[in-house]
PDB file of C-alpha atoms and ligand atoms in Angstrom:
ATOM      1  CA  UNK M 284       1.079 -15.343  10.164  1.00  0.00           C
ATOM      2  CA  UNK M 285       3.421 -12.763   8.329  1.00  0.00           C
ATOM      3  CA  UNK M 286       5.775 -12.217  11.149  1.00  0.00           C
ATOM      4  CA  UNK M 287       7.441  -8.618  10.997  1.00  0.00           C
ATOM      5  CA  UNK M 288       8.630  -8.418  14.915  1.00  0.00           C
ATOM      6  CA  UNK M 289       9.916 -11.872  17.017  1.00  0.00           C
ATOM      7  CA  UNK M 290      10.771 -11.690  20.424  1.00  0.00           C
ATOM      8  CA  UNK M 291      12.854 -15.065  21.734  1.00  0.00           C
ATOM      9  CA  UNK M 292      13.557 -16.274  25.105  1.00  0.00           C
ATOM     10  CA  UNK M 293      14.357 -12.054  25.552  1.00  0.00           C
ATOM     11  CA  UNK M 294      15.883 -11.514  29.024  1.00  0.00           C
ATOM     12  CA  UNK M 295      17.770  -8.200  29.890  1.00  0.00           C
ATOM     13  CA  UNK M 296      19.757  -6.584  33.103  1.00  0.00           C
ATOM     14  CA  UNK M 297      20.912  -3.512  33.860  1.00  0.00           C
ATOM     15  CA  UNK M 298      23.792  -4.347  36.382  1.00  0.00           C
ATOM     16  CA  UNK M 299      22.776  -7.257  38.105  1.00  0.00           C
ATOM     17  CA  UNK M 300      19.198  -6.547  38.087  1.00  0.00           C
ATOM     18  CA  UNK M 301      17.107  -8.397  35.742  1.00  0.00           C
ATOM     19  CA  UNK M 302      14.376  -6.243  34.471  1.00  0.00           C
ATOM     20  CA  UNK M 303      12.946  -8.191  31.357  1.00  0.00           C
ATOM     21  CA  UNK M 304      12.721 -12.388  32.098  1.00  0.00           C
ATOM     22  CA  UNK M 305      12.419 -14.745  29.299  1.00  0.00           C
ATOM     23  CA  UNK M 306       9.884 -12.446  27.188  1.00  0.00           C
ATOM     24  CA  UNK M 307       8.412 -14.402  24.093  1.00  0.00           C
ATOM     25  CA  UNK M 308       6.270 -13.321  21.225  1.00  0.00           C
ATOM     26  CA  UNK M 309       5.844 -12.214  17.531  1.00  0.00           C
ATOM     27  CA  UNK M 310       4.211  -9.675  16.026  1.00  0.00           C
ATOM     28  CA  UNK M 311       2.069  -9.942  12.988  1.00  0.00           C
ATOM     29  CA  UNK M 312       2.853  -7.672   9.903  1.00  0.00           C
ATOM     30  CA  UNK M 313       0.399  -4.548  10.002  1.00  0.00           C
ATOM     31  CA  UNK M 314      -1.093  -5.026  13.809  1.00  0.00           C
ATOM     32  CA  UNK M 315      -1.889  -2.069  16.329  1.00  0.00           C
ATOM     33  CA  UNK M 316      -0.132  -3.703  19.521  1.00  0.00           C
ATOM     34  CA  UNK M 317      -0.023  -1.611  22.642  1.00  0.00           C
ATOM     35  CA  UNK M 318       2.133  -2.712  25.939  1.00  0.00           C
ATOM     36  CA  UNK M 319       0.789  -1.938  29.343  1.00  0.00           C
ATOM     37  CA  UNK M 320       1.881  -1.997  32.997  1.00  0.00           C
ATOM     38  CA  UNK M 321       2.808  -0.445  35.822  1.00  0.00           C
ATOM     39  CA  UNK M 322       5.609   1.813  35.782  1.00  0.00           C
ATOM     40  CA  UNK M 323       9.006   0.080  35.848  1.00  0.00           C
ATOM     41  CA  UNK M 324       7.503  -3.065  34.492  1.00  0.00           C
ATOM     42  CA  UNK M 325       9.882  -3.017  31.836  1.00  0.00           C
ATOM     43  CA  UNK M 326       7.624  -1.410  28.775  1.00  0.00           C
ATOM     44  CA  UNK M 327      10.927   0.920  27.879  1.00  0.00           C
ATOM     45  CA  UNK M 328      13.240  -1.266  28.083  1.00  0.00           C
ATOM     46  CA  UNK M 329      11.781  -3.557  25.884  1.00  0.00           C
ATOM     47  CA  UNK M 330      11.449  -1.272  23.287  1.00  0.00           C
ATOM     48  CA  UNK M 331      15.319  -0.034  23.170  1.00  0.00           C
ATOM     49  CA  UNK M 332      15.713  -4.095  23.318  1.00  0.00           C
ATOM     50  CA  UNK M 333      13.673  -4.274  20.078  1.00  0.00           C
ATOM     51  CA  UNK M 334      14.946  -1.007  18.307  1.00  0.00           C
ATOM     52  CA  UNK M 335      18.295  -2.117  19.024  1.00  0.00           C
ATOM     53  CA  UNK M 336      19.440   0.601  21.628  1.00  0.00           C
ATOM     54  CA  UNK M 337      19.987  -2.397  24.292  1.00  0.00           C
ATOM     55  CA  UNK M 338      21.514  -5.720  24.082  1.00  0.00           C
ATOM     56  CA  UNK M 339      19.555  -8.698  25.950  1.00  0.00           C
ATOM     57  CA  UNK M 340      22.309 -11.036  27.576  1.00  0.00           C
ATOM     58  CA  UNK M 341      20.041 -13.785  26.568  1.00  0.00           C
ATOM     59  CA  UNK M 342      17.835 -14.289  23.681  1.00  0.00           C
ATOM     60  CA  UNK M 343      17.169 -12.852  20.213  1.00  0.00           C
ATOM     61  CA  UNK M 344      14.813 -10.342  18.315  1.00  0.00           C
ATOM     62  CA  UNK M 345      14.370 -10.800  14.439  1.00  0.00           C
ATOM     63  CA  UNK M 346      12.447  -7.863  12.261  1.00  0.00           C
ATOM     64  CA  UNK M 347      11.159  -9.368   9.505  1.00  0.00           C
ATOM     65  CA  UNK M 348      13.292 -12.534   9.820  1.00  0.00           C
ATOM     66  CA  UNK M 349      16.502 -11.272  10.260  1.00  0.00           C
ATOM     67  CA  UNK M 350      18.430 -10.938  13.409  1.00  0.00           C
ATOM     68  CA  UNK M 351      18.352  -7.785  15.037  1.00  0.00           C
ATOM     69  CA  UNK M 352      22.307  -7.155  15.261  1.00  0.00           C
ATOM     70  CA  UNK M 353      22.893  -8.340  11.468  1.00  0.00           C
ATOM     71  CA  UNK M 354      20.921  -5.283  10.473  1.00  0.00           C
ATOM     72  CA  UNK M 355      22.783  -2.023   9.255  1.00  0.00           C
ATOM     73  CA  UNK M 356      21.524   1.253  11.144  1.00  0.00           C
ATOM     74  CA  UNK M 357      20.557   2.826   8.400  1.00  0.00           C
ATOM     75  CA  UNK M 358      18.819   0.156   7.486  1.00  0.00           C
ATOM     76  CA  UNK M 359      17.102  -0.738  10.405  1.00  0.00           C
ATOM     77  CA  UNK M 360      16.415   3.483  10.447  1.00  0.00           C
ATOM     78  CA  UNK M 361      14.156   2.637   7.147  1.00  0.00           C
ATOM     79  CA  UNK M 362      12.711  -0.434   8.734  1.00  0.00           C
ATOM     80  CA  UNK M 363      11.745   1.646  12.040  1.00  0.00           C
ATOM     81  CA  UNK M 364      11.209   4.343  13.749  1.00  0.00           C
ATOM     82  CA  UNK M 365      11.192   5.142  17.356  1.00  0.00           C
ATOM     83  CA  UNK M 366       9.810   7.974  19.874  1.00  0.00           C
ATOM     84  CA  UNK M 367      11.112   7.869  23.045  1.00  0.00           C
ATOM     85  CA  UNK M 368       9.595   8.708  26.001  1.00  0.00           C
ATOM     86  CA  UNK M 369      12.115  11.178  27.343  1.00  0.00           C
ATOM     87  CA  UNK M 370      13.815  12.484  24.216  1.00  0.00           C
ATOM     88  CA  UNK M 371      16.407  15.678  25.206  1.00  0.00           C
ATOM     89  CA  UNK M 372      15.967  18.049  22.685  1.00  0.00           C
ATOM     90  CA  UNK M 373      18.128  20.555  24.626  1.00  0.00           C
ATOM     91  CA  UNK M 374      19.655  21.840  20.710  1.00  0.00           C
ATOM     92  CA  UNK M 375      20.143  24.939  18.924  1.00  0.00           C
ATOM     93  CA  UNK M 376      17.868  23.831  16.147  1.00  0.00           C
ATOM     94  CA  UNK M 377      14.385  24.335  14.516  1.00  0.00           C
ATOM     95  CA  UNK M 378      11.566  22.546  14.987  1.00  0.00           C
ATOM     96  CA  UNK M 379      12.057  22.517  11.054  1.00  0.00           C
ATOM     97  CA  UNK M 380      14.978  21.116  11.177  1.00  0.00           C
ATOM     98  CA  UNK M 381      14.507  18.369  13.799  1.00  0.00           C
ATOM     99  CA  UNK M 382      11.849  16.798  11.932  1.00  0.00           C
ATOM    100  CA  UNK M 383      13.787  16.737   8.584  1.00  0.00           C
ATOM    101  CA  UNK M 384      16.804  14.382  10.270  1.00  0.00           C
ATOM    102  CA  UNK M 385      14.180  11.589  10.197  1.00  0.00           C
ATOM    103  CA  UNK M 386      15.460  12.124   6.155  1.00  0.00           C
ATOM    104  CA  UNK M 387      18.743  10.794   7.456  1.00  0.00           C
ATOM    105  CA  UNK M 388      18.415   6.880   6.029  1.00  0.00           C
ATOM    106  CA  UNK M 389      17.573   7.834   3.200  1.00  0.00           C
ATOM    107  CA  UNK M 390      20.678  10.667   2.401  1.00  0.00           C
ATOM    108  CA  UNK M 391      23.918  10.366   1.235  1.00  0.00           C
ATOM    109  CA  UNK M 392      26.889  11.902   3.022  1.00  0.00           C
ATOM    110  CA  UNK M 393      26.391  15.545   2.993  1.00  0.00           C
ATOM    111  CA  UNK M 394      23.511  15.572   0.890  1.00  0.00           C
ATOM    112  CA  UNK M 395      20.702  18.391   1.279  1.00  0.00           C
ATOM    113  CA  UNK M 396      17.592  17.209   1.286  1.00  0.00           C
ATOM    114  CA  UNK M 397      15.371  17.384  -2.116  1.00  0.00           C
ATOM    115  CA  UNK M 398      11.897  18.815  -3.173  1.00  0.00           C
ATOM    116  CA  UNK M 399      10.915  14.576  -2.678  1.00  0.00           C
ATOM    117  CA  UNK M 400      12.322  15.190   0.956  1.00  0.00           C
ATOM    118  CA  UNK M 401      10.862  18.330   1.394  1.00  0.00           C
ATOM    119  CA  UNK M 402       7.395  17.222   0.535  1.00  0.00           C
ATOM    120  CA  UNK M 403       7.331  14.154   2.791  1.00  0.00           C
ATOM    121  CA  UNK M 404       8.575  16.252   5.499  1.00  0.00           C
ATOM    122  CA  UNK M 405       5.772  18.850   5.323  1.00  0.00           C
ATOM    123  CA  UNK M 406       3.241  16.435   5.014  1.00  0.00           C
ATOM    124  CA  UNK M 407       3.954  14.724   8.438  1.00  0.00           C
ATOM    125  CA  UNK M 408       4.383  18.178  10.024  1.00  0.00           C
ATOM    126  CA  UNK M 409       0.688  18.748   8.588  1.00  0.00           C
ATOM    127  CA  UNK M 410      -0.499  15.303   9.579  1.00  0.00           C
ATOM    128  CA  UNK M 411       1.091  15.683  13.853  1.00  0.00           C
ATOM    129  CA  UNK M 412      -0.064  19.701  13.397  1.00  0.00           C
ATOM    130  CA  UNK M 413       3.436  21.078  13.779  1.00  0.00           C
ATOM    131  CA  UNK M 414       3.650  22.950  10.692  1.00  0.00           C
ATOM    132  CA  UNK M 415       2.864  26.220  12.522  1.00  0.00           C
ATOM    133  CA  UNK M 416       5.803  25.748  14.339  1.00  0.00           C
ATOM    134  CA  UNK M 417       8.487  25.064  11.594  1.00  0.00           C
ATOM    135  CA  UNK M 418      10.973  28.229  12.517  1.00  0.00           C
ATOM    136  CA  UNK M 419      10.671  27.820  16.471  1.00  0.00           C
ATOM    137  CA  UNK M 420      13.650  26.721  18.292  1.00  0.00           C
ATOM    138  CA  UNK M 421      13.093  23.425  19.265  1.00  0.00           C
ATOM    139  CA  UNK M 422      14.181  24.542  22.901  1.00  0.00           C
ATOM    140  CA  UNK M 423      10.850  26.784  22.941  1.00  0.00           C
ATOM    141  CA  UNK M 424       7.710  24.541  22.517  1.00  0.00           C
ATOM    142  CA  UNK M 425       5.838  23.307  24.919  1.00  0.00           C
ATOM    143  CA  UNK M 426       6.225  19.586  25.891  1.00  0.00           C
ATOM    144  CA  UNK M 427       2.889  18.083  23.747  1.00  0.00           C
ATOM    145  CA  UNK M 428       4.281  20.132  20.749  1.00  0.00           C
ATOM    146  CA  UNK M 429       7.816  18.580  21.503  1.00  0.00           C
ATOM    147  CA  UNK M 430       6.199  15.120  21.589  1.00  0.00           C
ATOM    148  CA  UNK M 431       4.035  16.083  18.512  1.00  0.00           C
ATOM    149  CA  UNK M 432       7.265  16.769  16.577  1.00  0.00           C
ATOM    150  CA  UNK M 433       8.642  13.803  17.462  1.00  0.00           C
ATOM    151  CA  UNK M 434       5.796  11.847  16.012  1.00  0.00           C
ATOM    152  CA  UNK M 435       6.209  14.076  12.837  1.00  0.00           C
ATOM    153  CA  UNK M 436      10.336  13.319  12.768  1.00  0.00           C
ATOM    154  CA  UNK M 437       9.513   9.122  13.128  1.00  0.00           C
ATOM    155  CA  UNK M 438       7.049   9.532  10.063  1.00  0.00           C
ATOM    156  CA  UNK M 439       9.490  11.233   7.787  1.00  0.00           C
ATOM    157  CA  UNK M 440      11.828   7.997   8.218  1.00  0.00           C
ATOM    158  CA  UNK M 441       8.729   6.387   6.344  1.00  0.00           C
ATOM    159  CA  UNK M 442       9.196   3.057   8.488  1.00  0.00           C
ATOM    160  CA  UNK M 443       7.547  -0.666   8.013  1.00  0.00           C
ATOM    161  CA  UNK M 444       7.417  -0.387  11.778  1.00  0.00           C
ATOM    162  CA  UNK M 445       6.691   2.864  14.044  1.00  0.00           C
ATOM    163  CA  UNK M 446       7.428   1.824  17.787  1.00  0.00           C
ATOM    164  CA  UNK M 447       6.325   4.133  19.824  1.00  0.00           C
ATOM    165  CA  UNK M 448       7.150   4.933  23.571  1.00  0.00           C
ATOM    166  CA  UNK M 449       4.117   7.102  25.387  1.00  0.00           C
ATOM    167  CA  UNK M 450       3.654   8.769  22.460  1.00  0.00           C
ATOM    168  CA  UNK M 451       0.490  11.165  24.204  1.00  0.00           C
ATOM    169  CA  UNK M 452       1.650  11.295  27.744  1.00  0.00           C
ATOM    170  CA  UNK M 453       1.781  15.323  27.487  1.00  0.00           C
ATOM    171  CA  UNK M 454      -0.907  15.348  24.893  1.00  0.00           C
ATOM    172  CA  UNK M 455      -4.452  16.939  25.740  1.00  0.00           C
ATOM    173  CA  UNK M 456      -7.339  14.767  24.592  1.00  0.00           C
ATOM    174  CA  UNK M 457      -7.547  16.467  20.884  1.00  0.00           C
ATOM    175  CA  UNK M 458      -3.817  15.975  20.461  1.00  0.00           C
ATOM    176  CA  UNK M 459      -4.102  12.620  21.863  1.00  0.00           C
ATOM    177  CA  UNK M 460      -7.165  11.522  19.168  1.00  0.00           C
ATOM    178  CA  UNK M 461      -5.360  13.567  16.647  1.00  0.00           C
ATOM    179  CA  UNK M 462      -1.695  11.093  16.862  1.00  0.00           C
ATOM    180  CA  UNK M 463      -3.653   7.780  18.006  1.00  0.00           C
ATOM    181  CA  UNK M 464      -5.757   8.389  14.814  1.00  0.00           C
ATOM    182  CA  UNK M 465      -3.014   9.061  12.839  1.00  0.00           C
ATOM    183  CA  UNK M 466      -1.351   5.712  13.591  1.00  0.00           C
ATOM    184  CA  UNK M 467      -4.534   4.239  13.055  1.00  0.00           C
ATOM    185  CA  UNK M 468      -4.952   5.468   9.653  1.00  0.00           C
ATOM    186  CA  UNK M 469      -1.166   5.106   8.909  1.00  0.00           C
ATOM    187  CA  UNK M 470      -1.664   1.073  10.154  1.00  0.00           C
ATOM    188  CA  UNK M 471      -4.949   0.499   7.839  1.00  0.00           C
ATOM    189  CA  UNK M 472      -4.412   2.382   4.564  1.00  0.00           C
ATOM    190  CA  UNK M 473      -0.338   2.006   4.212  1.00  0.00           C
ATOM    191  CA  UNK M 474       0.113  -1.297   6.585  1.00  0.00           C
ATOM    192  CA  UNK M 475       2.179   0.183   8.945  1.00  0.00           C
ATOM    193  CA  UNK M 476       2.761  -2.174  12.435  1.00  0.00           C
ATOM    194  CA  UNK M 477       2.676   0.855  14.940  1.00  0.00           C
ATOM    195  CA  UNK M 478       4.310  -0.986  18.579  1.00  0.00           C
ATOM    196  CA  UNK M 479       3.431   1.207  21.864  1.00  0.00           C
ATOM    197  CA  UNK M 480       3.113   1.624  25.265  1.00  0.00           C
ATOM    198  CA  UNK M 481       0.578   3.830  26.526  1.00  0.00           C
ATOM    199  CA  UNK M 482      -0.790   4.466  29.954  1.00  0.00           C
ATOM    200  CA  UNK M 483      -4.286   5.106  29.276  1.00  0.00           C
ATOM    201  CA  UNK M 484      -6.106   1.871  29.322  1.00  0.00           C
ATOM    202  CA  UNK M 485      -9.188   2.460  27.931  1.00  0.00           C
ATOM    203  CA  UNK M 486      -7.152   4.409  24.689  1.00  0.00           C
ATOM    204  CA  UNK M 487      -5.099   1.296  24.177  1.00  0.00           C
ATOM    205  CA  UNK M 488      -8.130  -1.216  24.285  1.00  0.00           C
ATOM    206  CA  UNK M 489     -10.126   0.709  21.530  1.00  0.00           C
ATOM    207  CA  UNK M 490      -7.290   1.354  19.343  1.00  0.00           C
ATOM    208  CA  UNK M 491      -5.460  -1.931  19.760  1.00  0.00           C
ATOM    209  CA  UNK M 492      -5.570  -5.493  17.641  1.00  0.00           C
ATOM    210  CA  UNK M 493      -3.561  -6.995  20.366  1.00  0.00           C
ATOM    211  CA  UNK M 494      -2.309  -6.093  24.010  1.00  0.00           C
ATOM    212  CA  UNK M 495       0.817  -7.459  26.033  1.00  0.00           C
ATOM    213  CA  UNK M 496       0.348  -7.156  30.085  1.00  0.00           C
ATOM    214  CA  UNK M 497       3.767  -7.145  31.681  1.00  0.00           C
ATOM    215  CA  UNK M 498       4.300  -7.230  35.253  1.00  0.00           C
ATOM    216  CA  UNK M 499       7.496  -6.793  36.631  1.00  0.00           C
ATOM    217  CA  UNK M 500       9.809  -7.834  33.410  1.00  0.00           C
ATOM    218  CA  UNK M 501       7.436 -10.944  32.750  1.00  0.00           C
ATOM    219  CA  UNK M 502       4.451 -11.113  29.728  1.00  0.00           C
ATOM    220  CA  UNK M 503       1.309 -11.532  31.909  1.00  0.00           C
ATOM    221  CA  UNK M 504      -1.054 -12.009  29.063  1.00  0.00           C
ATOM    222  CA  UNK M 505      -0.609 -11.153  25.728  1.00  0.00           C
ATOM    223  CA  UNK M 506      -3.912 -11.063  23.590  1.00  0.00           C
ATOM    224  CA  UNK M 507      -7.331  -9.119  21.980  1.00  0.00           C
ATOM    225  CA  UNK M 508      -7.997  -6.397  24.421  1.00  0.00           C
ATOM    226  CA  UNK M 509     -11.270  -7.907  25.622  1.00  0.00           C
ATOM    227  CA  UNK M 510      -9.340 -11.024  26.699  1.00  0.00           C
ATOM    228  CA  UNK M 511      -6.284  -9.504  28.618  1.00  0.00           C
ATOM    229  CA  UNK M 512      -8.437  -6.080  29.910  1.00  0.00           C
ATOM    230  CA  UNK M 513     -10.386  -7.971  32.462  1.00  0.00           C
ATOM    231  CA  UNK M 514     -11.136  -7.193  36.269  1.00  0.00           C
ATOM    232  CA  UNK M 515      -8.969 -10.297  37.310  1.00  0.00           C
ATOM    233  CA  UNK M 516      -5.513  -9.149  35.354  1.00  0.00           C
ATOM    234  CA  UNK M 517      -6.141  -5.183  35.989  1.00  0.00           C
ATOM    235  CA  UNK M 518      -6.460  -6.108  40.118  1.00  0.00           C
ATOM    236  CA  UNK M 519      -3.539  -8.513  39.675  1.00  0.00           C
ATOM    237  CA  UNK M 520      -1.330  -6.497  37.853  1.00  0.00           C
ATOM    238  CA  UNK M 521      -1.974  -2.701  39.389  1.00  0.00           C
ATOM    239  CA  UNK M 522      -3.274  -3.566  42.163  1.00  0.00           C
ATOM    240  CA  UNK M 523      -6.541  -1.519  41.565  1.00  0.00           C
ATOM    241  CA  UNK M 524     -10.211  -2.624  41.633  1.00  0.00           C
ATOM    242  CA  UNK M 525     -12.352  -1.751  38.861  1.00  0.00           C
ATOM    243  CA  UNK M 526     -15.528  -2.688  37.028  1.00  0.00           C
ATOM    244  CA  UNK M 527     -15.306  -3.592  33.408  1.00  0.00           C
ATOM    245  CA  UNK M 528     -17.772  -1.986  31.076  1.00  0.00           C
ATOM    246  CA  UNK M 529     -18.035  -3.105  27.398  1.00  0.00           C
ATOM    247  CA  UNK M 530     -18.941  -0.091  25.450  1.00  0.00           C
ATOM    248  CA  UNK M 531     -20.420   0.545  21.409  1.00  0.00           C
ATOM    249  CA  UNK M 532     -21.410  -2.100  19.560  1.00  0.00           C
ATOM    250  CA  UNK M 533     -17.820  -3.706  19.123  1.00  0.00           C
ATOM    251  CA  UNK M 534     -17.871  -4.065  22.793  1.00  0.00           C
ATOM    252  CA  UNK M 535     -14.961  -2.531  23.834  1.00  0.00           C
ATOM    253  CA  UNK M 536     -13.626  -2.964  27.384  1.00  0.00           C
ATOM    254  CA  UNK M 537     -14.231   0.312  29.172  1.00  0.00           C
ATOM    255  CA  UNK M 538     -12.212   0.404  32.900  1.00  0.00           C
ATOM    256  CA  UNK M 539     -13.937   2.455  35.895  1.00  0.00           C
ATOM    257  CA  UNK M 540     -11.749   2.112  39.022  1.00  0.00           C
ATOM    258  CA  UNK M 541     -14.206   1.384  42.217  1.00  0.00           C
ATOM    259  CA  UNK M 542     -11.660   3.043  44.967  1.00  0.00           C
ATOM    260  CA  UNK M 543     -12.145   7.192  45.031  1.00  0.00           C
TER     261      UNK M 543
HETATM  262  N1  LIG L 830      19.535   3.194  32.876  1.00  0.00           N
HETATM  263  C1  LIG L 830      19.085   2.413  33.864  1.00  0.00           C
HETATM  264  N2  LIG L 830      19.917   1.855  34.756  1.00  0.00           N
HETATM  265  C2  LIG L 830      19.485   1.057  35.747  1.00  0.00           C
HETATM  266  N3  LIG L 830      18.181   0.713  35.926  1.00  0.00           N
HETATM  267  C3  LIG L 830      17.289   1.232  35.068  1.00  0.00           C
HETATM  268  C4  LIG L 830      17.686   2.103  33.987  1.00  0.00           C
HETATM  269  N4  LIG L 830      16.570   2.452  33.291  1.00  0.00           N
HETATM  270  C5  LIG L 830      15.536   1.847  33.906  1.00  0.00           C
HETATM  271  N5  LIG L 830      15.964   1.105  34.965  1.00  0.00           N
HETATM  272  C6  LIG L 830      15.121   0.270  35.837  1.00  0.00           C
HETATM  273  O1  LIG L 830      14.543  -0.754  35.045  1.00  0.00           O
HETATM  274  C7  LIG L 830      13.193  -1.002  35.441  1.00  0.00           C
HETATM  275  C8  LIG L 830      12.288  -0.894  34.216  1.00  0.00           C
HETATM  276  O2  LIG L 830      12.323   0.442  33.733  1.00  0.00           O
HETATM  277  P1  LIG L 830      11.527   0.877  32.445  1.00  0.00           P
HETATM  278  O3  LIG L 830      11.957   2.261  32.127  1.00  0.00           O
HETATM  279  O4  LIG L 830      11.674  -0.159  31.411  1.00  0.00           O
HETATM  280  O5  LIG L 830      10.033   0.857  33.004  1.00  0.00           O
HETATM  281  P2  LIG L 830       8.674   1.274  32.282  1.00  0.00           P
HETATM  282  O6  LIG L 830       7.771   0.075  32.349  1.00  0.00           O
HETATM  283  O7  LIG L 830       8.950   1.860  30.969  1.00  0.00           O
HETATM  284  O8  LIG L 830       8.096   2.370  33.297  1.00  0.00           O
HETATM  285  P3  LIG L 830       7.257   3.742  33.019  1.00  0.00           P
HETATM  286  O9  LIG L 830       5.825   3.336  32.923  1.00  0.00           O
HETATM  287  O10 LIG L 830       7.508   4.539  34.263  1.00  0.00           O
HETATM  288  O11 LIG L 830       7.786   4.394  31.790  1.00  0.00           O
HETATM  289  C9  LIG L 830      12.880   0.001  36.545  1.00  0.00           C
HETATM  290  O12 LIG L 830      12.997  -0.673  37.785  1.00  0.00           O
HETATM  291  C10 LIG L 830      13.955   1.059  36.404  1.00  0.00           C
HETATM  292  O13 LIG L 830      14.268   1.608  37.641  1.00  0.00           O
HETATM  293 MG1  LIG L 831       8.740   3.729  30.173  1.00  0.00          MG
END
């Protein structure tokens, strides 16, 4: 296995709680892995663990062999890029403009941006459907759009790895095809490993190679969606019944809670 992402003996507090207990695993080079659970599981802070944004008081995280705090941030800012789930955009800047600091790695000190930028910069605005929106104030799109933009600011840092944190919680179900797809196609045709969390269940088992279940700051199961989606983990985990349905000819697990 070509490991890009390693996760060792990861355990994290914030104060005295512990939130994330003795997480393992590794993530092969150009997989689709999505992270699901409850709210407060953990998903988020596991990913500022991995991109670097939080420091574990035990255990270690490698990308692509090398320890996580022996990496430059400009580096690691080629390497990866991140979405958050509750980014502030409260600036006094276009949505132009927000998009083209993913350029940032990749610029010397005061540096403008060059026709090379410009190009890769419009074609992620195209590619998230933002490019209508290029002279708006960032402070006056709606919250999809905002989360679109983000998408279109992560791609633009042209990463190995594009970690992603809800990326289509605000998104309506065209918008939330239209990005899904897009990682999709970015993770087959240019290799990309795309890392998320995601809510929707059902999304995350057809779009995913691999899923990891955490319940409260622990790895529950971490495998093909058909394996970890099952009626046992999803009533263990959530606490909801539902029936398991596989659907298409790939089988894919399909979740219908029972309770109304
Ligand atoms: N800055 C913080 N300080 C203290 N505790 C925090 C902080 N951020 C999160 N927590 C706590 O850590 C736990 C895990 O939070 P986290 O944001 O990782 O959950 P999550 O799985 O991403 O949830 P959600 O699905 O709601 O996004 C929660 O109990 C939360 O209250
Ligand atoms: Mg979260």
């Amino acid at each position: 296995m070509n490991t890009i992402i390693s996760v060792a003996d990861l355990s994290f507090k914030y104060n005295n709680d512990e939130i994330l207990k003795n997480i393992n695993f590794e993530i092969e080079k150009g997989s689709f892995i999505s992270i699901l659970g409850p709210n407060g599981s953990g998903k988020t802070t596991l990913l500022k663990n991995i991109c670097n944004l939080l420091e574990p008081y035990n255990g270690s995280i490698f990308i692509d062999n090398e320890d996580i705090k022996d990496i430059k941030y400009k580096e690691l800012a080629k390497e990866m890029a991140v979405v958050h789930q509750n980014d502030d955009l409260d600036f006094d800047f276009s949505v132009y403009d927000i998009v083209a600091m993913g350029r940032y790695p990749y610029l010397k000190r005061f540096q403008k941006e060059s026709s090379h930028d410009f190009d890769i910069i419009k074609k992620a605005m195209i590619d998230t459907e933002v490019w209508n929106l290029k002279d708006k104030n960032i402070k006056e799109i709606s919250g999809g759009e905002a989360q679109r933009v983000m998408v279109a600011r992560a791609l633009t840092q042209q990463p190995e790895i594009l970690i992603l944190d809800e990326p289509i919680s605000h998104l309506d179900i065209k918008h939330q095809i239209g990005i899904l797809s897009l990682c999709k196609k970015l993770n087959r045709e240019n290799n990309i490993t795309i890392l998320m969390t995601i809510h929707d269940i059902n999304l995350a088992g057809k779009y995913s190679d691999h899923i990891i279940l955490i319940n409260n700051g622990k790895i529950e199961s971490i495998d093909t969606p058909k394996n970890v989606l099952t009626e046992e983990n999803i009533e263990k985990v959530y606490g909801v019944e539902v029936e398991i349905i596989n659907m298409g000819s790939d089988k894919v697990p399909y979740i219908v809670p029972l309770a109304i």
